[in-house]
PDB file of C-alpha atoms in Angstrom:
ATOM      1  CA  MET D   1      19.626 -32.600   5.117  1.00 80.00           C
ATOM      2  CA  ASN D   2      16.559 -34.066   2.822  1.00 83.00           C
ATOM      3  CA  MET D   3      18.635 -37.192   2.044  1.00 89.00           C
ATOM      4  CA  LEU D   4      19.411 -37.731   5.508  1.00 90.00           C
ATOM      5  CA  SER D   5      15.928 -37.051   6.419  1.00 89.00           C
ATOM      6  CA  TYR D   6      13.972 -38.570   3.728  1.00 87.00           C
ATOM      7  CA  LYS D   7      16.388 -42.007   5.073  1.00 88.00           C
ATOM      8  CA  LEU D   8      15.655 -41.328   8.403  1.00 89.00           C
ATOM      9  CA  ALA D   9      11.786 -40.802   7.544  1.00 88.00           C
ATOM     10  CA  VAL D  10      11.618 -44.047   5.313  1.00 87.00           C
ATOM     11  CA  ALA D  11      13.408 -46.084   8.324  1.00 90.00           C
ATOM     12  CA  ILE D  12      10.894 -44.771  10.496  1.00 89.00           C
ATOM     13  CA  LYS D  13       8.089 -45.999   8.513  1.00 86.00           C
ATOM     14  CA  GLN D  14       9.393 -49.079   7.471  1.00 89.00           C
ATOM     15  CA  ALA D  15       9.770 -50.019  11.879  1.00 91.00           C
ATOM     16  CA  ASN D  16       6.433 -48.957  12.239  1.00 86.00           C
ATOM     17  CA  PRO D  17       4.157 -48.734   8.993  1.00 87.00           C
ATOM     18  CA  GLN D  18       0.385 -48.627  10.758  1.00 87.00           C
ATOM     19  CA  GLU D  19       0.982 -46.332  13.495  1.00 87.00           C
ATOM     20  CA  THR D  20       3.312 -43.293  11.335  1.00 87.00           C
ATOM     21  CA  SER D  21       2.473 -40.319   9.196  1.00 88.00           C
ATOM     22  CA  SER D  22       3.283 -40.461   5.698  1.00 89.00           C
ATOM     23  CA  ILE D  23       7.097 -40.517   4.581  1.00 87.00           C
ATOM     24  CA  GLU D  24       6.636 -37.123   3.401  1.00 90.00           C
ATOM     25  CA  VAL D  25       5.308 -35.368   6.724  1.00 90.00           C
ATOM     26  CA  MET D  26       7.821 -37.433   8.675  1.00 89.00           C
ATOM     27  CA  GLN D  27      10.283 -36.336   6.149  1.00 90.00           C
ATOM     28  CA  TYR D  28       9.166 -32.090   5.934  1.00 90.00           C
ATOM     29  CA  ALA D  29       9.396 -32.277  10.366  1.00 90.00           C
ATOM     30  CA  LEU D  30      12.658 -34.307  10.043  1.00 92.00           C
ATOM     31  CA  ASN D  31      13.805 -31.709   8.206  1.00 92.00           C
ATOM     32  CA  ILE D  32      12.913 -28.850  10.237  1.00 90.00           C
ATOM     33  CA  ILE D  33      14.012 -30.854  13.508  1.00 94.00           C
ATOM     34  CA  LEU D  34      17.835 -31.517  11.674  1.00 94.00           C
ATOM     35  CA  ASN D  35      18.314 -28.078  10.255  1.00 94.00           C
ATOM     36  CA  SER D  36      17.443 -26.624  13.608  1.00 95.00           C
ATOM     37  CA  LEU D  37      20.027 -29.290  15.025  1.00 96.00           C
ATOM     38  CA  LEU D  38      22.602 -28.417  12.559  1.00 96.00           C
ATOM     39  CA  ILE D  39      22.174 -24.820  13.653  1.00 97.00           C
ATOM     40  CA  VAL D  40      22.515 -24.425  17.069  1.00 98.00           C
ATOM     41  CA  ILE D  41      25.222 -27.439  16.935  1.00 98.00           C
ATOM     42  CA  ILE D  42      27.989 -25.606  14.660  1.00 98.00           C
ATOM     43  CA  SER D  43      26.908 -22.090  16.332  1.00 98.00           C
ATOM     44  CA  LEU D  44      28.235 -23.115  20.010  1.00 98.00           C
ATOM     45  CA  LEU D  45      30.735 -25.360  18.424  1.00 98.00           C
ATOM     46  CA  ILE D  46      32.040 -21.928  16.672  1.00 98.00           C
ATOM     47  CA  GLY D  47      31.313 -20.436  20.069  1.00 98.00           C
ATOM     48  CA  TRP D  48      33.192 -22.609  22.070  1.00 98.00           C
ATOM     49  CA  PHE D  49      36.047 -22.199  19.696  1.00 98.00           C
ATOM     50  CA  THR D  50      36.092 -18.322  19.835  1.00 98.00           C
ATOM     51  CA  GLY D  51      36.121 -18.053  23.451  1.00 97.00           C
ATOM     52  CA  LYS D  52      32.148 -16.819  23.478  1.00 98.00           C
ATOM     53  CA  LEU D  53      30.151 -19.929  24.388  1.00 98.00           C
ATOM     54  CA  PRO D  54      27.689 -18.933  26.631  1.00 98.00           C
ATOM     55  CA  ASP D  55      27.125 -15.415  24.990  1.00 98.00           C
ATOM     56  CA  THR D  56      26.452 -17.734  21.743  1.00 98.00           C
ATOM     57  CA  ALA D  57      23.813 -19.500  23.488  1.00 98.00           C
ATOM     58  CA  LEU D  58      22.270 -16.302  24.764  1.00 98.00           C
ATOM     59  CA  SER D  59      22.446 -14.985  21.328  1.00 98.00           C
ATOM     60  CA  LEU D  60      20.580 -18.469  19.976  1.00 98.00           C
ATOM     61  CA  THR D  61      17.987 -18.681  22.791  1.00 97.00           C
ATOM     62  CA  SER D  62      17.157 -14.847  22.878  1.00 98.00           C
ATOM     63  CA  PHE D  63      16.980 -14.365  18.691  1.00 97.00           C
ATOM     64  CA  ALA D  64      15.107 -18.111  18.503  1.00 96.00           C
ATOM     65  CA  LEU D  65      12.585 -17.557  21.415  1.00 97.00           C
ATOM     66  CA  LEU D  66      11.554 -14.172  20.546  1.00 98.00           C
ATOM     67  CA  ARG D  67      10.733 -15.471  16.900  1.00 96.00           C
ATOM     68  CA  PHE D  68       8.496 -18.872  18.036  1.00 95.00           C
ATOM     69  CA  PHE D  69       6.258 -15.275  19.093  1.00 96.00           C
ATOM     70  CA  SER D  70       6.601 -13.185  16.932  1.00 97.00           C
ATOM     71  CA  GLY D  71       7.538 -15.222  13.222  1.00 94.00           C
ATOM     72  CA  GLY D  72       8.723 -13.158  10.713  1.00 93.00           C
ATOM     73  CA  ARG D  73      10.059 -14.416   6.989  1.00 92.00           C
ATOM     74  CA  HIS D  74      11.887 -17.069   5.894  1.00 89.00           C
ATOM     75  CA  LEU D  75      15.117 -17.596   3.119  1.00 91.00           C
ATOM     76  CA  LYS D  76      13.914 -19.490   0.317  1.00 91.00           C
ATOM     77  CA  THR D  77      16.357 -22.477   0.789  1.00 91.00           C
ATOM     78  CA  ALA D  78      16.987 -24.326   4.174  1.00 90.00           C
ATOM     79  CA  ALA D  79      20.824 -24.072   3.281  1.00 92.00           C
ATOM     80  CA  ALA D  80      20.751 -20.074   2.963  1.00 95.00           C
ATOM     81  CA  CYS D  81      18.512 -20.069   6.389  1.00 94.00           C
ATOM     82  CA  ASN D  82      21.713 -22.135   8.230  1.00 95.00           C
ATOM     83  CA  LEU D  83      24.298 -20.050   6.761  1.00 97.00           C
ATOM     84  CA  PHE D  84      22.462 -16.847   8.122  1.00 96.00           C
ATOM     85  CA  SER D  85      21.708 -18.474  11.403  1.00 96.00           C
ATOM     86  CA  ILE D  86      25.339 -19.977  12.197  1.00 97.00           C
ATOM     87  CA  THR D  87      26.923 -16.569  11.013  1.00 97.00           C
ATOM     88  CA  LEU D  88      24.363 -14.251  12.957  1.00 97.00           C
ATOM     89  CA  CYS D  89      24.027 -16.210  16.413  1.00 96.00           C
ATOM     90  CA  SER D  90      27.534 -16.308  15.805  1.00 97.00           C
ATOM     91  CA  LEU D  91      28.486 -13.092  15.057  1.00 97.00           C
ATOM     92  CA  LEU D  92      26.382 -11.187  17.095  1.00 97.00           C
ATOM     93  CA  PRO D  93      28.174 -12.266  20.234  1.00 97.00           C
ATOM     94  CA  HIS D  94      31.458 -11.017  18.989  1.00 97.00           C
ATOM     95  CA  ILE D  95      30.031  -7.092  18.199  1.00 97.00           C
ATOM     96  CA  SER D  96      28.014  -6.752  20.853  1.00 96.00           C
ATOM     97  CA  TYR D  97      30.445  -4.116  22.831  1.00 94.00           C
ATOM     98  CA  LEU D  98      29.841  -1.923  19.643  1.00 95.00           C
ATOM     99  CA  ILE D  99      26.622  -1.049  20.651  1.00 94.00           C
ATOM    100  CA  GLN D 100      26.548  -1.444  24.407  1.00 92.00           C
ATOM    101  CA  ASP D 101      26.580   2.615  24.505  1.00 95.00           C
ATOM    102  CA  TYR D 102      23.145   2.549  22.161  1.00 96.00           C
ATOM    103  CA  LEU D 103      21.512  -0.676  23.943  1.00 96.00           C
ATOM    104  CA  TRP D 104      18.654   1.518  24.683  1.00 96.00           C
ATOM    105  CA  ILE D 105      18.591   2.883  20.778  1.00 97.00           C
ATOM    106  CA  PHE D 106      17.935  -0.896  19.578  1.00 97.00           C
ATOM    107  CA  THR D 107      15.804  -2.241  22.097  1.00 97.00           C
ATOM    108  CA  THR D 108      13.498   0.987  21.618  1.00 97.00           C
ATOM    109  CA  THR D 109      13.638   0.488  17.914  1.00 98.00           C
ATOM    110  CA  SER D 110      13.001  -3.850  18.268  1.00 98.00           C
ATOM    111  CA  LEU D 111       9.986  -2.675  20.517  1.00 98.00           C
ATOM    112  CA  MET D 112       8.619  -0.495  17.799  1.00 98.00           C
ATOM    113  CA  LEU D 113       8.938  -2.485  15.491  1.00 98.00           C
ATOM    114  CA  MET D 114       7.182  -5.414  17.527  1.00 97.00           C
ATOM    115  CA  LEU D 115       4.646  -3.336  18.771  1.00 97.00           C
ATOM    116  CA  VAL D 116       3.482  -2.296  14.952  1.00 96.00           C
ATOM    117  CA  PHE D 117       4.600  -5.586  12.837  1.00 96.00           C
ATOM    118  CA  ALA D 118       4.388  -8.250  15.024  1.00 95.00           C
ATOM    119  CA  PRO D 119       3.192 -11.309  14.618  1.00 95.00           C
ATOM    120  CA  ASN D 120       4.024 -12.031  11.592  1.00 93.00           C
ATOM    121  CA  PRO D 121       3.648 -15.460  11.669  1.00 90.00           C
ATOM    122  CA  ASP D 122       4.559 -18.645   8.534  1.00 84.00           C
ATOM    123  CA  VAL D 123       1.724 -18.884   6.668  1.00 77.00           C
ATOM    124  CA  ASN D 124       2.188 -22.776   7.206  1.00 75.00           C
ATOM    125  CA  ALA D 125       2.191 -22.530  11.397  1.00 78.00           C
ATOM    126  CA  GLN D 126      -1.863 -22.100  10.534  1.00 83.00           C
ATOM    127  CA  ILE D 127      -2.345 -19.913  14.238  1.00 89.00           C
ATOM    128  CA  PRO D 128      -5.615 -18.895  14.803  1.00 90.00           C
ATOM    129  CA  HIS D 129      -5.972 -15.100  14.587  1.00 90.00           C
ATOM    130  CA  HIS D 130      -7.142 -15.181  17.966  1.00 93.00           C
ATOM    131  CA  LEU D 131      -3.955 -15.845  19.511  1.00 94.00           C
ATOM    132  CA  TYR D 132      -1.883 -13.000  17.862  1.00 94.00           C
ATOM    133  CA  LYS D 133      -2.813 -10.676  20.126  1.00 96.00           C
ATOM    134  CA  TRP D 134      -1.152 -12.764  22.962  1.00 97.00           C
ATOM    135  CA  MET D 135       2.067 -13.355  20.588  1.00 96.00           C
ATOM    136  CA  LYS D 136       2.331  -9.888  20.388  1.00 97.00           C
ATOM    137  CA  LEU D 137       1.999  -9.426  24.079  1.00 98.00           C
ATOM    138  CA  VAL D 138       4.588 -11.979  24.634  1.00 98.00           C
ATOM    139  CA  SER D 139       6.980 -10.561  21.703  1.00 98.00           C
ATOM    140  CA  LEU D 140       6.577  -6.942  23.273  1.00 98.00           C
ATOM    141  CA  LEU D 141       7.331  -8.134  26.947  1.00 98.00           C
ATOM    142  CA  MET D 142      10.516 -10.166  26.060  1.00 98.00           C
ATOM    143  CA  VAL D 143      11.969  -6.998  24.090  1.00 98.00           C
ATOM    144  CA  THR D 144      10.954  -4.623  26.981  1.00 98.00           C
ATOM    145  CA  SER D 145      12.880  -6.829  29.477  1.00 97.00           C
ATOM    146  CA  ASN D 146      16.355  -6.297  27.647  1.00 97.00           C
ATOM    147  CA  LEU D 147      15.265  -2.689  29.395  1.00 96.00           C
ATOM    148  CA  PHE D 148      15.709  -3.821  32.612  1.00 96.00           C
ATOM    149  CA  VAL D 149      18.465  -6.754  32.190  1.00 96.00           C
ATOM    150  CA  SER D 150      20.703  -4.293  29.969  1.00 96.00           C
ATOM    151  CA  SER D 151      22.615  -7.043  27.667  1.00 97.00           C
ATOM    152  CA  SER D 152      24.065  -6.437  24.557  1.00 97.00           C
ATOM    153  CA  VAL D 153      23.794  -9.304  22.933  1.00 98.00           C
ATOM    154  CA  ILE D 154      20.256  -9.997  23.832  1.00 98.00           C
ATOM    155  CA  GLY D 155      19.560  -6.243  22.291  1.00 98.00           C
ATOM    156  CA  LEU D 156      21.480  -7.602  19.051  1.00 97.00           C
ATOM    157  CA  ALA D 157      19.158 -10.770  18.851  1.00 98.00           C
ATOM    158  CA  PHE D 158      16.141  -9.155  19.774  1.00 98.00           C
ATOM    159  CA  PHE D 159      16.833  -6.511  16.902  1.00 98.00           C
ATOM    160  CA  ALA D 160      17.801  -9.087  14.758  1.00 97.00           C
ATOM    161  CA  GLN D 161      14.815 -10.604  14.727  1.00 98.00           C
ATOM    162  CA  SER D 162      12.579  -7.539  14.594  1.00 98.00           C
ATOM    163  CA  LEU D 163      13.959  -7.018  11.520  1.00 97.00           C
ATOM    164  CA  THR D 164      12.318  -9.512  10.100  1.00 96.00           C
ATOM    165  CA  VAL D 165       8.840  -8.878  10.838  1.00 96.00           C
ATOM    166  CA  ILE D 166       8.646  -6.097   9.154  1.00 96.00           C
ATOM    167  CA  THR D 167       6.359  -6.093   6.279  1.00 90.00           C
ATOM    168  CA  LEU D 168       5.105  -3.904   3.963  1.00 82.00           C
ATOM    169  CA  LYS D 169       2.272  -5.646   1.352  1.00 70.00           C
ATOM    170  CA  ASN D 170      -0.440  -8.459   2.652  1.00 59.00           C
ATOM    171  CA  ARG D 171      -0.520  -6.743   5.998  1.00 54.00           C
ATOM    172  CA  ARG D 172      -3.240  -8.865   7.190  1.00 54.00           C
ATOM    173  CA  SER D 173      -6.204  -7.111   9.562  1.00 50.00           C
ATOM    174  CA  PRO D 174      -4.934  -5.549  13.002  1.00 50.00           C
ATOM    175  CA  GLN D 175      -4.418  -8.105  16.375  1.00 49.00           C
TER     176      GLN D 175
END
């Protein structure tokens, strides 16, 4: 992906050198876009092949939306993130039936984790601290909504995402 994003950035720069960012900045942004597209496309293909396309799309959407507002830890490499995300979002629809009777436990646990640890944004995101309370509120409302929707796919996606916001060191000031 890194090579592809570099080649695309160079091509964009050559097409419009005066009105574009540096190659490095464009390559960084393109890496994020291409890796996200890779996760979505492969996960949806797996969902399609296994007959779980709608649930896979729901898993991807639920996980990504909650992650947008709650933040969370990152894996060390883009390849690890891609593999983990594809596996997670493709697997959740296939195991969601296992927690149907315990959905309220998973949702309540996710809610408590979000209450204590969210948001946990990436340091590179440079999100103003005054927005943290709103990010927490949206995260809590999203998780709470599944108490009414009662989707085991959403519940597992939210639970998986809530585990990524846990941090035991370098805790910021209260949101």
